[in-house]
Coordinates of C-alpha atoms in Angstrom, one line a residue:
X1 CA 127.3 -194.9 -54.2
X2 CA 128.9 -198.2 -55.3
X3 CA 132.1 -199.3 -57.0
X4 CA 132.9 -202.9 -58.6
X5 CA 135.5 -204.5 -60.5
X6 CA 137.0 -207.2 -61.6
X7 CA 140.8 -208.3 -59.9
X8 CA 141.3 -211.0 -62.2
X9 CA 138.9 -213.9 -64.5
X10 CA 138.7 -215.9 -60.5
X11 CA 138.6 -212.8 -58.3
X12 CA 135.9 -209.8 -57.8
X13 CA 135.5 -207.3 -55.1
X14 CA 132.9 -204.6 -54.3
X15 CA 131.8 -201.6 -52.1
X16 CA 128.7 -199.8 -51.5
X17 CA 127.7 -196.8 -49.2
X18 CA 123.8 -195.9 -49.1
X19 CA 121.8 -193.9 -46.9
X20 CA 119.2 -195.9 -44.4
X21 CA 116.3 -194.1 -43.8
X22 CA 113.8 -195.7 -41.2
X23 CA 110.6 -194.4 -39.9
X24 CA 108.9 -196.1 -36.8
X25 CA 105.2 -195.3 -35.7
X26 CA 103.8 -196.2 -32.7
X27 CA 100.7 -195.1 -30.6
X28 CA 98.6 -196.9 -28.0
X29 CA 95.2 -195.7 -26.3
X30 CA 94.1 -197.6 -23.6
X31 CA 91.1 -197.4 -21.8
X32 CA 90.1 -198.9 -17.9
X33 CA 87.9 -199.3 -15.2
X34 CA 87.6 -201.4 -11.8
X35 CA 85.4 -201.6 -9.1
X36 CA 82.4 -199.0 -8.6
X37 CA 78.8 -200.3 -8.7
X38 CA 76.6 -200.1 -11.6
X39 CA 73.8 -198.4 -11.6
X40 CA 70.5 -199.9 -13.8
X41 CA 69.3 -198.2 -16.2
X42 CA 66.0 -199.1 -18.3
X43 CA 66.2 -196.2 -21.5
X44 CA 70.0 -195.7 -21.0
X45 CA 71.8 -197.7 -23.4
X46 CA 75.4 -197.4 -21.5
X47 CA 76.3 -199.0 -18.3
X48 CA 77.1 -196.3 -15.6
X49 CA 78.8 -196.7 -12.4
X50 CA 79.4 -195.0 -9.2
X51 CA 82.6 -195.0 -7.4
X52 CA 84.9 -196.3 -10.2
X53 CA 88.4 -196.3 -10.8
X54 CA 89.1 -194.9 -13.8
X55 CA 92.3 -194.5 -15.9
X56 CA 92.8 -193.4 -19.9
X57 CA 96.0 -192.5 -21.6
X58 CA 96.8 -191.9 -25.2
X59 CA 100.7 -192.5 -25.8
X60 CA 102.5 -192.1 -29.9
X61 CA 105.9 -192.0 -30.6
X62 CA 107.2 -190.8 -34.2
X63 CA 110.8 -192.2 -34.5
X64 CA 112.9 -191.2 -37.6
X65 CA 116.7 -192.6 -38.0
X66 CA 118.9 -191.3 -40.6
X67 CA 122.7 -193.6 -41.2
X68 CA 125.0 -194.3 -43.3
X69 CA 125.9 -197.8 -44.1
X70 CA 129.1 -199.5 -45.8
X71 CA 129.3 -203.2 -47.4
X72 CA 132.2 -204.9 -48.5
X73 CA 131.8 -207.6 -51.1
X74 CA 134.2 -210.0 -52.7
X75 CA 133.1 -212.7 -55.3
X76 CA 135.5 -216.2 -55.9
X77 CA 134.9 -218.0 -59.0
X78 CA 136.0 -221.4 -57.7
X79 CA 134.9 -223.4 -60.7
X80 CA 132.7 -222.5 -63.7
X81 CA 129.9 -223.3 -62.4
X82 CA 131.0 -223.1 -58.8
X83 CA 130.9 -219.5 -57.2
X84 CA 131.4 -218.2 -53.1
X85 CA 130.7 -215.1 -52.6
X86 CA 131.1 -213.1 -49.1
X87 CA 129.5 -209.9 -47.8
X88 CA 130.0 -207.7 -44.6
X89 CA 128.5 -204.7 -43.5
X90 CA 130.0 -202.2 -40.7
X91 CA 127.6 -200.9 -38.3
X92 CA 125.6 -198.3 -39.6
X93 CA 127.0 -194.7 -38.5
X94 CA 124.4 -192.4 -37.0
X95 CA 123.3 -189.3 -38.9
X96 CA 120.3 -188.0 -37.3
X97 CA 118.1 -189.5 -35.1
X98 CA 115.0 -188.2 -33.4
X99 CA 111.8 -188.9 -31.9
X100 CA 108.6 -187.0 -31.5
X101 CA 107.2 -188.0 -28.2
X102 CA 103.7 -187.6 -27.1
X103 CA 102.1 -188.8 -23.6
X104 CA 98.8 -187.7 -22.3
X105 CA 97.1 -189.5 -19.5
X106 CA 94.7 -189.3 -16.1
X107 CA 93.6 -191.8 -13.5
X108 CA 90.5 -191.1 -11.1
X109 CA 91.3 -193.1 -8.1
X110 CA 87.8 -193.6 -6.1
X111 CA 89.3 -196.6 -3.5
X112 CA 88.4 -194.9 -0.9
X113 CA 84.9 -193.8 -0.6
X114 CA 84.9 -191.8 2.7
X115 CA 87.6 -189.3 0.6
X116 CA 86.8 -187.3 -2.9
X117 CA 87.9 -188.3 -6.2
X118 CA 91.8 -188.0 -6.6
X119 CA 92.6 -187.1 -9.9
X120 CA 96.3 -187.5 -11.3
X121 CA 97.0 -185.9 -15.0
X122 CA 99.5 -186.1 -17.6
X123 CA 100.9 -184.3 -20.2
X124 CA 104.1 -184.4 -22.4
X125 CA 105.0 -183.4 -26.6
X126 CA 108.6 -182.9 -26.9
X127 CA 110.7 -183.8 -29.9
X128 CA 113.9 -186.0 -28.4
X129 CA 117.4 -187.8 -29.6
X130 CA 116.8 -191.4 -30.1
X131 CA 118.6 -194.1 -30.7
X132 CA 117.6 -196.9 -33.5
X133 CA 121.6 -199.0 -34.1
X134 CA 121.9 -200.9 -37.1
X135 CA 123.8 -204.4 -36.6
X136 CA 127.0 -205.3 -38.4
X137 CA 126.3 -208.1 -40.6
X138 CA 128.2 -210.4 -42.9
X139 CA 126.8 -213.0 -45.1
X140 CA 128.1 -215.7 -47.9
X141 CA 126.7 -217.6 -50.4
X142 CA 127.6 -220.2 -53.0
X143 CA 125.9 -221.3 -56.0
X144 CA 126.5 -224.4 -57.8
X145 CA 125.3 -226.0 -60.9
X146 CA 125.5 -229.6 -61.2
X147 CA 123.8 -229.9 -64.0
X148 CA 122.9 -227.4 -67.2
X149 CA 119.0 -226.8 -66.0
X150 CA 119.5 -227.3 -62.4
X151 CA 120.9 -224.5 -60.1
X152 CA 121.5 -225.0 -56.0
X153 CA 122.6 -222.1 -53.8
X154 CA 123.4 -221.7 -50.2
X155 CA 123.2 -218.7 -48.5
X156 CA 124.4 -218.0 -44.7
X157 CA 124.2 -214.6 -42.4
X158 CA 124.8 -213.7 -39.2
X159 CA 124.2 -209.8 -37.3
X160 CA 126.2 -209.4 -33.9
X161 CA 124.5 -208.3 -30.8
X162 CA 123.3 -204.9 -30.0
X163 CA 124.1 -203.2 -26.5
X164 CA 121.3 -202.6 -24.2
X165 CA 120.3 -198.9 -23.9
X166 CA 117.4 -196.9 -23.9
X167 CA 116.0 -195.7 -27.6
X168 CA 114.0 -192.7 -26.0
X169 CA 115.5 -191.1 -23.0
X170 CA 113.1 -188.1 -21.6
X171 CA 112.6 -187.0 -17.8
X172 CA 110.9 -189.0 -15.7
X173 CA 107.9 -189.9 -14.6
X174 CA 107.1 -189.3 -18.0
X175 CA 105.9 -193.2 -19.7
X176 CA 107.7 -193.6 -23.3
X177 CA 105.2 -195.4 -25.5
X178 CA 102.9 -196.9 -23.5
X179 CA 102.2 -200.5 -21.9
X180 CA 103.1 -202.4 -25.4
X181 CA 106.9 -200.5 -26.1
X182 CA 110.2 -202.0 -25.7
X183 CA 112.3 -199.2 -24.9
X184 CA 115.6 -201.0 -25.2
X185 CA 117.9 -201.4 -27.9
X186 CA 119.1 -204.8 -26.8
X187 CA 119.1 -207.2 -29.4
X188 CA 121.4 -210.9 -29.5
X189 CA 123.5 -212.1 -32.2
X190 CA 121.7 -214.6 -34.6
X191 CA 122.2 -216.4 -37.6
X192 CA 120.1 -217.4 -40.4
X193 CA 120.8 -219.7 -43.4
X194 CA 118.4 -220.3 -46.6
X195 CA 119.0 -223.2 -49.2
X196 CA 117.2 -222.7 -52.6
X197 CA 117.1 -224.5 -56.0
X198 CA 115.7 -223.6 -59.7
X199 CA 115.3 -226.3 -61.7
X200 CA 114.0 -225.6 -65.9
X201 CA 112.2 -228.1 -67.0
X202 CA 112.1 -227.0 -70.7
X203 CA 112.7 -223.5 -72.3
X204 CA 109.2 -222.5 -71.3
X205 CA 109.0 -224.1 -67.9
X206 CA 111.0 -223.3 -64.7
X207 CA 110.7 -224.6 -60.8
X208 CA 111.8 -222.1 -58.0
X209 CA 112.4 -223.7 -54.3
X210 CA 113.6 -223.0 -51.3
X211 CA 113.6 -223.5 -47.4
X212 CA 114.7 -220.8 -44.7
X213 CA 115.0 -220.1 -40.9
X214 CA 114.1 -216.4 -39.8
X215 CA 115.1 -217.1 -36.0
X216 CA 114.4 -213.5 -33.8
X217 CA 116.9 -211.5 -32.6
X218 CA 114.9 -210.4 -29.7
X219 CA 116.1 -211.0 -25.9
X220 CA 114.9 -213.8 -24.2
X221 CA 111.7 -213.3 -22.1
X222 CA 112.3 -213.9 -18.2
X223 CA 109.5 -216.2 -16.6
X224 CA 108.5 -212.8 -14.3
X225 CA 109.2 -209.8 -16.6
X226 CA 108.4 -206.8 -15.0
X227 CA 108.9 -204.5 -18.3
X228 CA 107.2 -205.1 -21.9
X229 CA 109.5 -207.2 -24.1
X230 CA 109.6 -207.3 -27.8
X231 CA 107.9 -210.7 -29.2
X232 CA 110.5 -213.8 -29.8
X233 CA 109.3 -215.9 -32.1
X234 CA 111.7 -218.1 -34.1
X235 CA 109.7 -218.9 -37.9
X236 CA 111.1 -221.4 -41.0
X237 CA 109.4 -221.4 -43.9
X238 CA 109.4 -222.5 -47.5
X239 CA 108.8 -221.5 -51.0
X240 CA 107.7 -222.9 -54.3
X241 CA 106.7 -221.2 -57.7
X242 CA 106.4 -221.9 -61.2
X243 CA 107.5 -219.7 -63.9
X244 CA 106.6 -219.7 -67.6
X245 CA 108.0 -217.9 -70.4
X246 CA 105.7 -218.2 -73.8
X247 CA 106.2 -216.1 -76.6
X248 CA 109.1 -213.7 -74.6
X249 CA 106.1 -212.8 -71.7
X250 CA 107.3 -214.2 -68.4
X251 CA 105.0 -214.9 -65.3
X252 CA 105.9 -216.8 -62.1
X253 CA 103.5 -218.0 -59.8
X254 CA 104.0 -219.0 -56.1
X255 CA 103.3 -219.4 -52.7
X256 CA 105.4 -218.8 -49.3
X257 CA 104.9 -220.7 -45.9
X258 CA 106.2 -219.5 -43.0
X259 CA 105.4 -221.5 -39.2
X260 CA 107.2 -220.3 -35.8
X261 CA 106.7 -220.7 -32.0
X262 CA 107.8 -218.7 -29.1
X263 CA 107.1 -216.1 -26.0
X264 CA 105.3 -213.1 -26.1
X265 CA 104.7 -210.5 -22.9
X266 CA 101.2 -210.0 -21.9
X267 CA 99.8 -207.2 -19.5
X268 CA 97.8 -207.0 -17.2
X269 CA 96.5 -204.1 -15.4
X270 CA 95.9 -204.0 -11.3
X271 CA 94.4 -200.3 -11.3
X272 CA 93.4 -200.4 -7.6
X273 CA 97.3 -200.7 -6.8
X274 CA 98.3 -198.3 -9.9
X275 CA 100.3 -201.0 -11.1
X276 CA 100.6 -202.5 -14.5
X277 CA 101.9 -206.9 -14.5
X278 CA 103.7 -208.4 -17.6
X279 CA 103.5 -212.2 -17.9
X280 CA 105.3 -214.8 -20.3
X281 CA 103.0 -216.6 -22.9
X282 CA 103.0 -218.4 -25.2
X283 CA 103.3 -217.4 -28.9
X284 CA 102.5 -218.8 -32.5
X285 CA 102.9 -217.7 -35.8
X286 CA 101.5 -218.5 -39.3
X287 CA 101.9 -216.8 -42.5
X288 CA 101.2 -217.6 -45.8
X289 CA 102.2 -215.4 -48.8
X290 CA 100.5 -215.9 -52.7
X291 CA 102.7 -214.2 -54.7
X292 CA 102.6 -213.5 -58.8
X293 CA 106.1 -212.0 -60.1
X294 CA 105.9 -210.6 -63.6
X295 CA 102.1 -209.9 -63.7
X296 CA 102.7 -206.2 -64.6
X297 CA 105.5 -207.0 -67.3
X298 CA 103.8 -210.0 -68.8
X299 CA 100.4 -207.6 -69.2
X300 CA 102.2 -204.4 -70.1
X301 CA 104.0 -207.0 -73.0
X302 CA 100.9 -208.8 -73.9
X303 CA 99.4 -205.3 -74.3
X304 CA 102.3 -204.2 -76.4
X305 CA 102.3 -207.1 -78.6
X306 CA 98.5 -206.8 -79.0
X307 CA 98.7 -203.2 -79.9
X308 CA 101.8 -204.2 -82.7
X309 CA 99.2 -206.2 -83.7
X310 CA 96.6 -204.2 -84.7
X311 CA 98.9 -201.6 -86.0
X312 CA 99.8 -204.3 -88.8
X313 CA 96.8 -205.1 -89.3
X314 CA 95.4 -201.5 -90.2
X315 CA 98.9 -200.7 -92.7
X316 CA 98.3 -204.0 -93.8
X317 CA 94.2 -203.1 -94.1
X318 CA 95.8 -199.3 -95.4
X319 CA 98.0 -201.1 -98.0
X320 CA 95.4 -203.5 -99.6
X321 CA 93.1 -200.5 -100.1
X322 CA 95.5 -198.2 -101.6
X323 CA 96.1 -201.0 -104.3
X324 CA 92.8 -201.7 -104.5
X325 CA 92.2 -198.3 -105.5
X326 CA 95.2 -198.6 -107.6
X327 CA 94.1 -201.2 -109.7
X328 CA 90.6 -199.7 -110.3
X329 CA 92.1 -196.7 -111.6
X330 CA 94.4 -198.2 -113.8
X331 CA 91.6 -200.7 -115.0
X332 CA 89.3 -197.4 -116.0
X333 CA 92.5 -196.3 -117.7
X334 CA 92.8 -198.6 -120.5
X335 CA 89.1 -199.2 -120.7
X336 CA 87.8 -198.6 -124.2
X337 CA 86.2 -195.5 -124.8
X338 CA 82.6 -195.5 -125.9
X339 CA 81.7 -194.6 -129.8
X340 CA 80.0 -191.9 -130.1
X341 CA 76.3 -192.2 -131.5
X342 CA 74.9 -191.0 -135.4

């Protein structure tokens, strides 16, 4: 649902209310053994050992979040070619949350040798409330155009902090996700800022590009961390494509770079003390996107044009035989008749 108008030639505002609907999977199988002794085998092709530890669980959570979310925009014509325009967006209001929770698990502890096998089980599938907040943001942008083919925009946002809190709650001792879920909502206030340019070089030819940030939102990882914390990685990037438009088919071609460094938590599992470490390291990303905007379009037009084309061609093939035939019968029609023989 949206509504626009226009307050006067310098002046625009704006609203907008949609419906968010998000959907999070996430399952982890993990897995483990320590100690024992292994026991040679000449025609087995698996190991096997006596007097191991062993531990396997099999965690998923299905998370759906259903909100409603509000923007605001307003749009100042500063100059002709000169234009601000501001956005904010309330925090999203909670229609239906829930999360389908499943946790199955055992752990054979063989430490000590003199005792029989301890086994300790798990099992939990239980549909839940959850809790998935969206952010208020706001965000503004200008674009300017200092010359006829040249166009520079701006373009600013920043999302406020989210609370701490737990986005599945269910009894304890019961694990939530497994060893590699953040179960806290807690995220900080960032901003972001993009600057972009397209320049045409001719009416054919135009240059798209642009550098960004896309710095994380996610808490700061302590040196010790004694819970799994979402990956922090702060990225910037840059883009470039080339667009052509021949004969009214458009096609742009491009490529995206993104580069970032930061901390990710690591695990490692101590099963003789039933105990599970997270550690800080280090963390890198690189991504690069090849992108071709218009491909469908440009083929669905060249395929259009090409079938206009050889529908001309057959009423233009149609129309020269028709006269063709035409003139024959209009050539036998004032032919001389034959005489007739003595």
């Amino acid at each position: 649902l949206s509504f626009a108008g226009r307050l006067n030639p310098k002046h625009s505002i704006g609203a907008s209310l949609f419906l968010s609907v998000r959907k999070l999977n996430h399952s982890e199988v993990g897995l483990t053994l320590d100690g024992g002794t292994q026991v040679p085998g000449e025609s087995d092709p698996l190991d096997t050992f006596v007097g191991a530890d062993t531990a396997a669980n099999n965690d998923s959570l299905g998370l759906k979040a259903f909100h409603f979310a509000l923007r605001l925009g307003w749009l100042f014509s500063i100059k002709p070619r000169l234009q601000l325009g501001v956005m904010v967006q309330a925090p999203g209001i909670p229609l239906k949350q829930t999360a389908n929770v499943f946790a199955q698990a055992f752990i054979n502890d063989n430490t000590d040798p003199m005792t029989p096998t301890t086994t300790t089980t798990l099992y939990f599938d239980q549909k839940v409330d959850a809790n998935l907040p969206i952010p208020a943001e706001i965000e503004a942008g200008v674009e300017y155009w200092p010359a006829e083919k040249v166009m520079l925009a701006f373009d600013a946002s920043f999302h406020a902090p989210v609370p701490g809190g737990a986005i599945v709650e269910v009894a304890e001792p019961v694990p939530v996700g497994g060893n590699f879920w953040n179960n806290n909502t807690a995220r900080r206030a960032i901003g972001n800022a993009a600057v972009a340019g397209d320049f045409f070089i001719n009416d054919k030819v135009m240059m798209e590009t642009g550098f960004f940030t896309d710095l994380s939102a996610a808490v700061k990882i302590p040196d010790n961390p004694d819970r799994y914390y979402d990956t922090r990685v702060h990225r910037f990037g840059g883009t470039l494509s080339v667009g052509v438009n021949v004969s009214g088919v458009s096609l742009a071609v491009g490529s995206t770079f993104l580069y970032g460094r930061g901390k990710a938590t690591g695990v490692e599992l101590d099963l003789g003390n039933r105990v599970v470490d997270y550690i800080r390291t280090d963390a890198r990303s690189r991504i690069v996107y090849l992108h071709i905007t218009g491909a469908t379009q440009a083929a669905s037009d060249v395929s259009k044009k090409a079938a206009e084309g050889i529908r001309a061609r057959r009423k233009r093939l149609k129309r020269e035989a028709e006269e063709a035939a035409l003139e024959s019968a209009e050539t036998e029609r004032d032919a001389p008749e034959p005489a007739d023989s003595p």
